[in-house]
Each structure stands twice: as C-alpha cells, then as structure tokens.
Coordinates of N, CA, C and O and ligand atoms in Angstrom, one line a residue:
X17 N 20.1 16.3 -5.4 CA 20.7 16.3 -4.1 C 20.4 15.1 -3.3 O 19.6 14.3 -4.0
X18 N 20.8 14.6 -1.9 CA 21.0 13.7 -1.5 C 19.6 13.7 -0.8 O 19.1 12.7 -0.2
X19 N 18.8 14.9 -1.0 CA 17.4 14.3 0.3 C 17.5 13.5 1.8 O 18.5 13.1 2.4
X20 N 16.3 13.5 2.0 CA 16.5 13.3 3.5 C 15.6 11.8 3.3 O 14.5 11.6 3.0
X21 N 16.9 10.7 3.8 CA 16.4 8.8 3.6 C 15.3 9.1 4.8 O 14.1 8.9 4.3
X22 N 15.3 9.4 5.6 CA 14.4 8.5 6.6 C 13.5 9.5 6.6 O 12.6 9.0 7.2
X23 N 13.2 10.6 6.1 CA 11.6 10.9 5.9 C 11.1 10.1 4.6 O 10.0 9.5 4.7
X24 N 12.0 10.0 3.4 CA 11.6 8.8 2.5 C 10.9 7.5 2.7 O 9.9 7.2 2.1
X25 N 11.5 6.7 3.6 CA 11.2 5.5 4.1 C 10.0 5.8 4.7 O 8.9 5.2 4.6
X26 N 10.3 7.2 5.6 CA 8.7 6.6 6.4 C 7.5 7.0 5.6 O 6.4 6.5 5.8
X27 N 8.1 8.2 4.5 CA 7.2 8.4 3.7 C 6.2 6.8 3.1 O 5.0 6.6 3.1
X28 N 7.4 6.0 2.6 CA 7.0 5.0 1.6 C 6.4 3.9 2.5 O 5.6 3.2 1.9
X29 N 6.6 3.6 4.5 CA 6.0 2.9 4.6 C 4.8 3.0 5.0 O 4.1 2.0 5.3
X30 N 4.5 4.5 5.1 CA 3.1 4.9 5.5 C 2.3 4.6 4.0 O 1.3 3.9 4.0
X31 N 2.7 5.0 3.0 CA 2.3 5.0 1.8 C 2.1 3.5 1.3 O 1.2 3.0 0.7
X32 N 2.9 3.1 1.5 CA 2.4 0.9 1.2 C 1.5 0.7 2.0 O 0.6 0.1 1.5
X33 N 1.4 1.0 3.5 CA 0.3 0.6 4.2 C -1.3 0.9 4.2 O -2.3 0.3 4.8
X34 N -1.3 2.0 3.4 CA -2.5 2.5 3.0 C -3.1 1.7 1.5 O -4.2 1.3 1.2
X35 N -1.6 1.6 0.8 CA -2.3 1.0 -0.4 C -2.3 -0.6 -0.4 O -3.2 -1.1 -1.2
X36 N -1.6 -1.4 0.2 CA -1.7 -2.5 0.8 C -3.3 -3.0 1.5 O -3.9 -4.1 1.4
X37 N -3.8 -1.8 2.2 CA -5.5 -2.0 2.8 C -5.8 -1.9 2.4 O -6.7 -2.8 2.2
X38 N -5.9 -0.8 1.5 CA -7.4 -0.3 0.5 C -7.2 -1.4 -0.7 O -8.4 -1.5 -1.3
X39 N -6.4 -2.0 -1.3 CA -6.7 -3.3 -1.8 C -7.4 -4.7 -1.5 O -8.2 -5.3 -2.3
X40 N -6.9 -5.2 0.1 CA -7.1 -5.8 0.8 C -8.8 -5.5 1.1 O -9.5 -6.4 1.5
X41 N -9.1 -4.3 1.0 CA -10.6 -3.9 1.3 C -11.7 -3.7 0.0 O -12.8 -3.3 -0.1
X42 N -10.7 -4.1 -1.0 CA -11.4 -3.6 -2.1 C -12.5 -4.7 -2.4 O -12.0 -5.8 -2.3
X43 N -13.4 -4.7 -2.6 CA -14.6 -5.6 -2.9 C -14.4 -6.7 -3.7 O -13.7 -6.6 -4.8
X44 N -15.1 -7.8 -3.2 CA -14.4 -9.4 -4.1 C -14.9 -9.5 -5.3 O -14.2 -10.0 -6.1
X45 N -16.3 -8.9 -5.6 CA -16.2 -8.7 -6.7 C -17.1 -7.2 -7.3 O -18.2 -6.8 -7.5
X46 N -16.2 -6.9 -7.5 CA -15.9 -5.2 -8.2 C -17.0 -4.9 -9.3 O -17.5 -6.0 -9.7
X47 N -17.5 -3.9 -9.7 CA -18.2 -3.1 -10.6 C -17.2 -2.7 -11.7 O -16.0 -2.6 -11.5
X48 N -17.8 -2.4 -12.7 CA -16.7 -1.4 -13.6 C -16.4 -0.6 -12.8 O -15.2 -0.5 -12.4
X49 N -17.6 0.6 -12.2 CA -17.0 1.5 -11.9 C -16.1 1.3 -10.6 O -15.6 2.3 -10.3
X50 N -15.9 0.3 -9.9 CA -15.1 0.1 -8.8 C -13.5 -0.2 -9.5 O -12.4 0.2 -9.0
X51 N -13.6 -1.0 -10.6 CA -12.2 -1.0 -11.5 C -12.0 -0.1 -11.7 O -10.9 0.1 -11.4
X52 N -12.5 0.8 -12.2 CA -12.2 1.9 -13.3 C -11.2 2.9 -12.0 O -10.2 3.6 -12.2
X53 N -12.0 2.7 -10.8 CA -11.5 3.8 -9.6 C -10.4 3.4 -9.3 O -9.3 4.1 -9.2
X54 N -10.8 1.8 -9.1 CA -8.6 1.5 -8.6 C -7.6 1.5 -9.7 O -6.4 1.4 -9.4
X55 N -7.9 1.8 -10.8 CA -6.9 2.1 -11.8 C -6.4 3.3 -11.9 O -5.2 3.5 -11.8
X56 N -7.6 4.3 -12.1 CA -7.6 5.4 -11.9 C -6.6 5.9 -10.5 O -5.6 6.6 -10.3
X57 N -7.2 5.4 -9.8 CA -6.5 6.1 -8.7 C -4.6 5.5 -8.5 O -3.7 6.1 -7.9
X58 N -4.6 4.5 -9.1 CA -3.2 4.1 -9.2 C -2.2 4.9 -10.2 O -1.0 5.0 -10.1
X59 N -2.9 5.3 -11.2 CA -1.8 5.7 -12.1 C -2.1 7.4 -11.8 O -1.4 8.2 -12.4
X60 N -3.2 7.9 -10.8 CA -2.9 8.9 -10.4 C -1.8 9.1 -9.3 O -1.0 10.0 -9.4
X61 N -1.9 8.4 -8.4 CA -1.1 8.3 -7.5 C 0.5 8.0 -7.7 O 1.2 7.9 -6.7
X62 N 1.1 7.8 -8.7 CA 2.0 7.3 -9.2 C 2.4 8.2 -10.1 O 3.5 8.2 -10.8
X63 N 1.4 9.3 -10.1 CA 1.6 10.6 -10.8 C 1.9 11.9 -9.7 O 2.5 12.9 -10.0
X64 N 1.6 11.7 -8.7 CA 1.3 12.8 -7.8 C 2.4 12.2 -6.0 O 2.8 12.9 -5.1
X65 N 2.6 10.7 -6.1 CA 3.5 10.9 -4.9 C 5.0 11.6 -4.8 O 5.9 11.8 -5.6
X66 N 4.7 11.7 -3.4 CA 5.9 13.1 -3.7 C 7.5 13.0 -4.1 O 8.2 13.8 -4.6
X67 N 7.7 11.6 -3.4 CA 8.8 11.0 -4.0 C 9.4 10.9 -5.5 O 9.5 9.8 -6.0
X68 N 9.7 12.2 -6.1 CA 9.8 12.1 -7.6 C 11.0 10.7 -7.9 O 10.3 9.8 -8.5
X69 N 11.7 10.4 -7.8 CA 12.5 8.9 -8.3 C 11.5 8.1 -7.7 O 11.6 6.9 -8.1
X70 N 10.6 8.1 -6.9 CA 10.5 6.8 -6.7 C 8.8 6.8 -7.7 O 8.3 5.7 -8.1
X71 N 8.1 8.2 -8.0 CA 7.4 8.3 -8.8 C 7.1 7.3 -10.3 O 6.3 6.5 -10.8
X72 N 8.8 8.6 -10.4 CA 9.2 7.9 -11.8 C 9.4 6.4 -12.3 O 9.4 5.9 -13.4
X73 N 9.8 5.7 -10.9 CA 10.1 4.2 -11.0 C 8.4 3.5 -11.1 O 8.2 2.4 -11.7
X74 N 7.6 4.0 -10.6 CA 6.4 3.7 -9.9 C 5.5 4.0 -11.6 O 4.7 3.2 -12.1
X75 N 5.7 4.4 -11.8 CA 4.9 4.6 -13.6 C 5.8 4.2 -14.2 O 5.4 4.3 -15.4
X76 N 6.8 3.8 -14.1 CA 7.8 2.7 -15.4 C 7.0 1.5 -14.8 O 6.7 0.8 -15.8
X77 N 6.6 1.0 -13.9 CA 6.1 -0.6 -13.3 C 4.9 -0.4 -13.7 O 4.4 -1.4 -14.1
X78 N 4.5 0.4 -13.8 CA 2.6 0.7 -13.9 C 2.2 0.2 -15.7 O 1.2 -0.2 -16.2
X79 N 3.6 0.7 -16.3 CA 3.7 0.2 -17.9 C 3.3 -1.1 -18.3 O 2.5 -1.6 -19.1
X80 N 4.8 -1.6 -17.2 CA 5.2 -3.1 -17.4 C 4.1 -4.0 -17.1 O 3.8 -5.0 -17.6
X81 N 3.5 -3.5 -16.0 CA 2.5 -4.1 -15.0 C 1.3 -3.2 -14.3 O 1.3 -2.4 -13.3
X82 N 0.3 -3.7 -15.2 CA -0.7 -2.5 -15.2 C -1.6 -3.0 -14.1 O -1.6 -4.2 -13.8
X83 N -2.3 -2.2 -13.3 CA -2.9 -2.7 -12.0 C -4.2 -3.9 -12.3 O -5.1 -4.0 -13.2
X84 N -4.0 -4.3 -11.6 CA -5.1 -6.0 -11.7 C -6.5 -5.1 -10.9 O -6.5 -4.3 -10.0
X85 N -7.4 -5.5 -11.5 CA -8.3 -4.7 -11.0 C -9.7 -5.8 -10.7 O -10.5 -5.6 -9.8
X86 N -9.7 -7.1 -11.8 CA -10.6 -8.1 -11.7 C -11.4 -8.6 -9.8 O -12.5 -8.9 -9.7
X87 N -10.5 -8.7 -8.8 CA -10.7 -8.6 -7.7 C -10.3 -8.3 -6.2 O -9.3 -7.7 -6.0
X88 N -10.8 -8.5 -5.6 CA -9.6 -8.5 -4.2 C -8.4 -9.0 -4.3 O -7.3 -8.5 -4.2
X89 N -8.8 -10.4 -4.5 CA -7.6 -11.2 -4.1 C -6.7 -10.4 -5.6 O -5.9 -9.5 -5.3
X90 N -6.9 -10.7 -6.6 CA -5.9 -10.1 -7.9 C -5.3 -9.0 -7.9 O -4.1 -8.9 -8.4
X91 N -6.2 -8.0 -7.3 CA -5.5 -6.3 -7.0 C -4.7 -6.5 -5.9 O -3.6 -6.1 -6.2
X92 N -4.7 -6.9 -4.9 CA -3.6 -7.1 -3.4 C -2.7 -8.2 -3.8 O -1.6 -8.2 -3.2
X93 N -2.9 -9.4 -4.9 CA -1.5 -9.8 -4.8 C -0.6 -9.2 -5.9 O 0.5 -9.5 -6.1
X94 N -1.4 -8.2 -6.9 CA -0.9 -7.7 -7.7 C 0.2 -6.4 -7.0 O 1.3 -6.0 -7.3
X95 N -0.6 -6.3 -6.2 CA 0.3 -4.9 -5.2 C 1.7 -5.1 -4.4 O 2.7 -4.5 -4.2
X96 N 0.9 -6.7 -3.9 CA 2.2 -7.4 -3.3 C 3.4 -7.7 -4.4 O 4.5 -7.5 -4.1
X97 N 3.0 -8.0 -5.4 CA 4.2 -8.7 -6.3 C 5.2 -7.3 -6.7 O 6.4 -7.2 -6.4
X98 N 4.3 -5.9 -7.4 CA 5.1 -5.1 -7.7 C 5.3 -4.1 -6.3 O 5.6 -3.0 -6.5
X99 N 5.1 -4.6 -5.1 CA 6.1 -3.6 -4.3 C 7.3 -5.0 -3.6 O 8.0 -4.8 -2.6
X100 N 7.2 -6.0 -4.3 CA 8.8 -6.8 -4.3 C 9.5 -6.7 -5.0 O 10.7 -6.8 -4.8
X101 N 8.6 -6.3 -6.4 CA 10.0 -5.9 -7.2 C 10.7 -4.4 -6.7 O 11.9 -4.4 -6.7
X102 N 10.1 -3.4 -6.4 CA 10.7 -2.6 -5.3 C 11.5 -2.8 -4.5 O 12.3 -1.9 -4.2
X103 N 11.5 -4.3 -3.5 CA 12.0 -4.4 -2.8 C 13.2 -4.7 -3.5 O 14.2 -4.0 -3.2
X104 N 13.3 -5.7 -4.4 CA 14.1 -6.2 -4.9 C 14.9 -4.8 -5.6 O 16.0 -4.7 -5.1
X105 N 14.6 -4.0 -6.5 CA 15.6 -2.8 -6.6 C 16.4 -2.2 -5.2 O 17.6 -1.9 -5.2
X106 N 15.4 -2.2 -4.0 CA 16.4 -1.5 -3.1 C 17.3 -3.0 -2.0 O 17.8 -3.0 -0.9
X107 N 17.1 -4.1 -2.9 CA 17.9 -4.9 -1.9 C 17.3 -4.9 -0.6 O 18.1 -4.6 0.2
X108 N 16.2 -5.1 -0.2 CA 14.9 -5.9 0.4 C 14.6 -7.0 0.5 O 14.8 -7.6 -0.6
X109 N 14.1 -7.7 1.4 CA 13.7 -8.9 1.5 C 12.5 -9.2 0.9 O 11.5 -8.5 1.3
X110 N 12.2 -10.2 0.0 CA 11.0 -10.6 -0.6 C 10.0 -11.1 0.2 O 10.0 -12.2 0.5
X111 N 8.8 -10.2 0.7 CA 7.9 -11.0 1.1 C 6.8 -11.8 0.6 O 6.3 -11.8 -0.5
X112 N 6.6 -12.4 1.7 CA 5.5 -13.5 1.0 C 3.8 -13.1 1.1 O 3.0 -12.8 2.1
X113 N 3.6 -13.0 -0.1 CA 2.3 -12.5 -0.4 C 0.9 -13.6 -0.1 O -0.2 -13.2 -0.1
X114 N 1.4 -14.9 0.0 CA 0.8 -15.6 0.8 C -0.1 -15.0 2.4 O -1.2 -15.4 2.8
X115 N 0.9 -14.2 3.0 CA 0.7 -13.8 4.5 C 0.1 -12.4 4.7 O 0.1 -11.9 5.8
X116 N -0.4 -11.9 3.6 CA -1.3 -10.5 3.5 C -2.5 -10.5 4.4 O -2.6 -9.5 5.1
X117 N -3.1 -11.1 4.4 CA -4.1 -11.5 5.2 C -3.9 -11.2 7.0 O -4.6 -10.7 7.9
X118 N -2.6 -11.8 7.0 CA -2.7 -12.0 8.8 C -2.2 -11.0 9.1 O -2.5 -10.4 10.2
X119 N -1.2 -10.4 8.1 CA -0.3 -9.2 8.4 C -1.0 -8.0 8.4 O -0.6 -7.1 9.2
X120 N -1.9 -7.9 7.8 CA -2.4 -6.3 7.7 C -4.1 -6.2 8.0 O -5.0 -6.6 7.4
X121 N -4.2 -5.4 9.3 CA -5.5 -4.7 10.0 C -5.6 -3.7 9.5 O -4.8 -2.8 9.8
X122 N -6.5 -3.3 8.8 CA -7.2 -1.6 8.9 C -7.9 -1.3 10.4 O -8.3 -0.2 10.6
X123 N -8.0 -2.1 11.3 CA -8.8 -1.8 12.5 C -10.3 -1.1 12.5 O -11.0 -0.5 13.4
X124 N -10.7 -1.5 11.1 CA -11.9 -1.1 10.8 C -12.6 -2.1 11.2 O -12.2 -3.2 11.1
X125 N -14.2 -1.7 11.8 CA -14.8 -2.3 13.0 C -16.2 -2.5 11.7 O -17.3 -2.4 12.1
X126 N -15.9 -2.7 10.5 CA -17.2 -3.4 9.4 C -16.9 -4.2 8.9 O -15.7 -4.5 9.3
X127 N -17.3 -5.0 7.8 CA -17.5 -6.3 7.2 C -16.1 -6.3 6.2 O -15.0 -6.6 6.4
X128 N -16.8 -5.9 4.6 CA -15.8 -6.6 4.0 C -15.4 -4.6 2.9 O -14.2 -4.4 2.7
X129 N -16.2 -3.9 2.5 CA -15.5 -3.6 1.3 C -14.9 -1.6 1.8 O -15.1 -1.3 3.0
X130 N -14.5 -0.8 1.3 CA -14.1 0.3 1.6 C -15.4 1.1 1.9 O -15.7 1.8 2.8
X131 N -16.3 0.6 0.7 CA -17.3 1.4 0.9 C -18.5 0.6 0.8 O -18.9 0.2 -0.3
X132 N -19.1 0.2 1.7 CA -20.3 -0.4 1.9 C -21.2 0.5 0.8 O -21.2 1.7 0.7
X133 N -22.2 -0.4 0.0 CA -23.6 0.0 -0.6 C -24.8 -0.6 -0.4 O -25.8 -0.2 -0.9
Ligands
FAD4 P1 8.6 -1.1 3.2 O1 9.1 -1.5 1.8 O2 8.2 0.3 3.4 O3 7.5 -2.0 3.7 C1 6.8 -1.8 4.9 C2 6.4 -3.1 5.5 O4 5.5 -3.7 4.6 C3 7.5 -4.1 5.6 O5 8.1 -4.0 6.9 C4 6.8 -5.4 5.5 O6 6.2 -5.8 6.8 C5 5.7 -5.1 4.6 N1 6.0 -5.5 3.2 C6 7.2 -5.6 2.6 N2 7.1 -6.0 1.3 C7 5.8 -6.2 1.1 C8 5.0 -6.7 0.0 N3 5.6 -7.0 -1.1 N4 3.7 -6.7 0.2 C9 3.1 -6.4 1.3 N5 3.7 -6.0 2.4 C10 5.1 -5.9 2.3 N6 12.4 4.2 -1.9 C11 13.5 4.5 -2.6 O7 14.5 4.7 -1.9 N7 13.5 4.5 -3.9 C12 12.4 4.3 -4.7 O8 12.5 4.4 -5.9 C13 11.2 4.0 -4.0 N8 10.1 3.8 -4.7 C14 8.9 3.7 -4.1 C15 7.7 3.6 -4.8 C16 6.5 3.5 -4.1 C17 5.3 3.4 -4.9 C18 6.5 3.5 -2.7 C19 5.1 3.4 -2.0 C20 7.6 3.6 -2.0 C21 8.9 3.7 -2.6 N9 10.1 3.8 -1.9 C22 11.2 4.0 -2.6 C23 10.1 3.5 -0.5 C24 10.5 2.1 -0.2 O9 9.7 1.2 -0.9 C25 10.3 1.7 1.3 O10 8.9 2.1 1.7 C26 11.2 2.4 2.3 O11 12.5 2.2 1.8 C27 11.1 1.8 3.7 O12 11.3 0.4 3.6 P2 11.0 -0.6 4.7 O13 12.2 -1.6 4.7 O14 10.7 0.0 6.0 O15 9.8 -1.5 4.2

C-alpha cells in the first residue's frame, strides 16, 4: 500500500540525525570492542528500522558497502557517502560531506566520544 510519505521522511530525518552524531561522536581512535559495536549496531539497525523498503534497501548497501569502522573521521564520511547514494535513489541533492562538522551539533555539553572512559 501507499503508506503515509511524511511520517516516512520525518521518520528518516530523525533517523539520519542520530546516526550522522553518534558517528561524528564516535571516538578517533576506536577499540575492537568500540568497532565491533558500530558494526554491530549497524547491521542491526538496518535489520530492525521500521521502514521495511527502506530496510531492505539499507542491507542491500550494507553488502555492497560494509560500515567503515577504523575511525571517526572513516565511520561519518562512510555514513555520509552511503546516505547520498540514498539521496541519489530518491533524487536528492548530494551533499557535501566535507561540511559534517559545522552542520551537525549533538548539543552535548563534553569533549569528544559517546562514551567517555
Ligand atoms: P534527509 O535525507 O532525511 O536528510 C536530512 C538532512 O540531513 C538534510 O536536510 C541535510 O541537511 C542532511 N543531509 C543530507 N544528505 C546528507 C549526507 N549525505 N550526509 C549528512 N547529512 C546529510 N525513504 C524512502 O522513501 N525510501 C527509502 O528506501 C528510504 N531509505 C532510507 C534508509 C535509511 C537508512 C534511512 C535512515 C532513511 C531512508 N529513507 C528512505 C528516508 C529518506 O532518506 C529521507 O530521510 C526522507 O526522504 C526525508 O528527506 P529529506 O529531504 O528531509 O532529507
């Protein structure tokens, strides 16, 4: 059936904005077990978002293009590149993953990683 677009959208842009930060926040240089989590948590999440087509499109990319996990910068522009090719399926404008930085605040009031140790 035709579903409802604009709970979709807002679904997907609440859903990029979270995974857009928590990359952006992810520690510059990672542990195994800090890789192992953002993998993990990607190909769970790509298993469990509720948007079934966009699920399914979201684990066909996860194939092709398995989550970069080596560091900050590699996991967020890794994130950036495959939610353009998204863009690019829905005829979107490509942004520039250059500008992640200025564009995106968690408004979190600590230093650098999700989870301080
Ligand atoms: P969004 O794509 O939601 O982006 C929100 C904002 O993020 C933009 O306004 C821009 O400021 C910024 N942004 C844009 N591109 C990037 C980038 N590459 N890196 C960083 N920031 C960026 N919808 C469908 O109809 N079909 C699908 O198959 C589908 N699959 C999806 C799969 C996933 C994993 C997710 C999270 C969402 C999916 N969506 C899908 C939703 C879709 O991607 C959009 O979120 C939705 O259409 C709203 O689009 P938008 O134009 O508001 O911008």
């Amino acid at each position: 059936h035709l579903g409802n677009a604009t709970a979709k959208a807002e679904l997907g842009r609440a859903a990029w904005r979270v995974l857009h930060l928590m990359t952006l926040r992810y520690p510059e240089n990672p542990t195994p077990d800090d890789r192992a989590a953002l993998k993990s948590f990607f190909y769970l999440f790509s298993r469990l978002y509720p948007c079934g087509e966009c699920a399914e499109h979201f684990q066909k990319m996860l194939k092709t293009y398995p989550p970069q996990t080596s560091s900050r910068k590699a996991a967020s522009m890794w994130l950036c590149s495959v939610h353009n090719l998204v863009n690019e399926r829905l005829h979107k404008p490509e942004f520039d993953c250059l500008t992640l930085n200025d564009v995106y605040d968690c408004g979190c009031n600590d230093t650098s990683s999700a989870a301080p140790r």
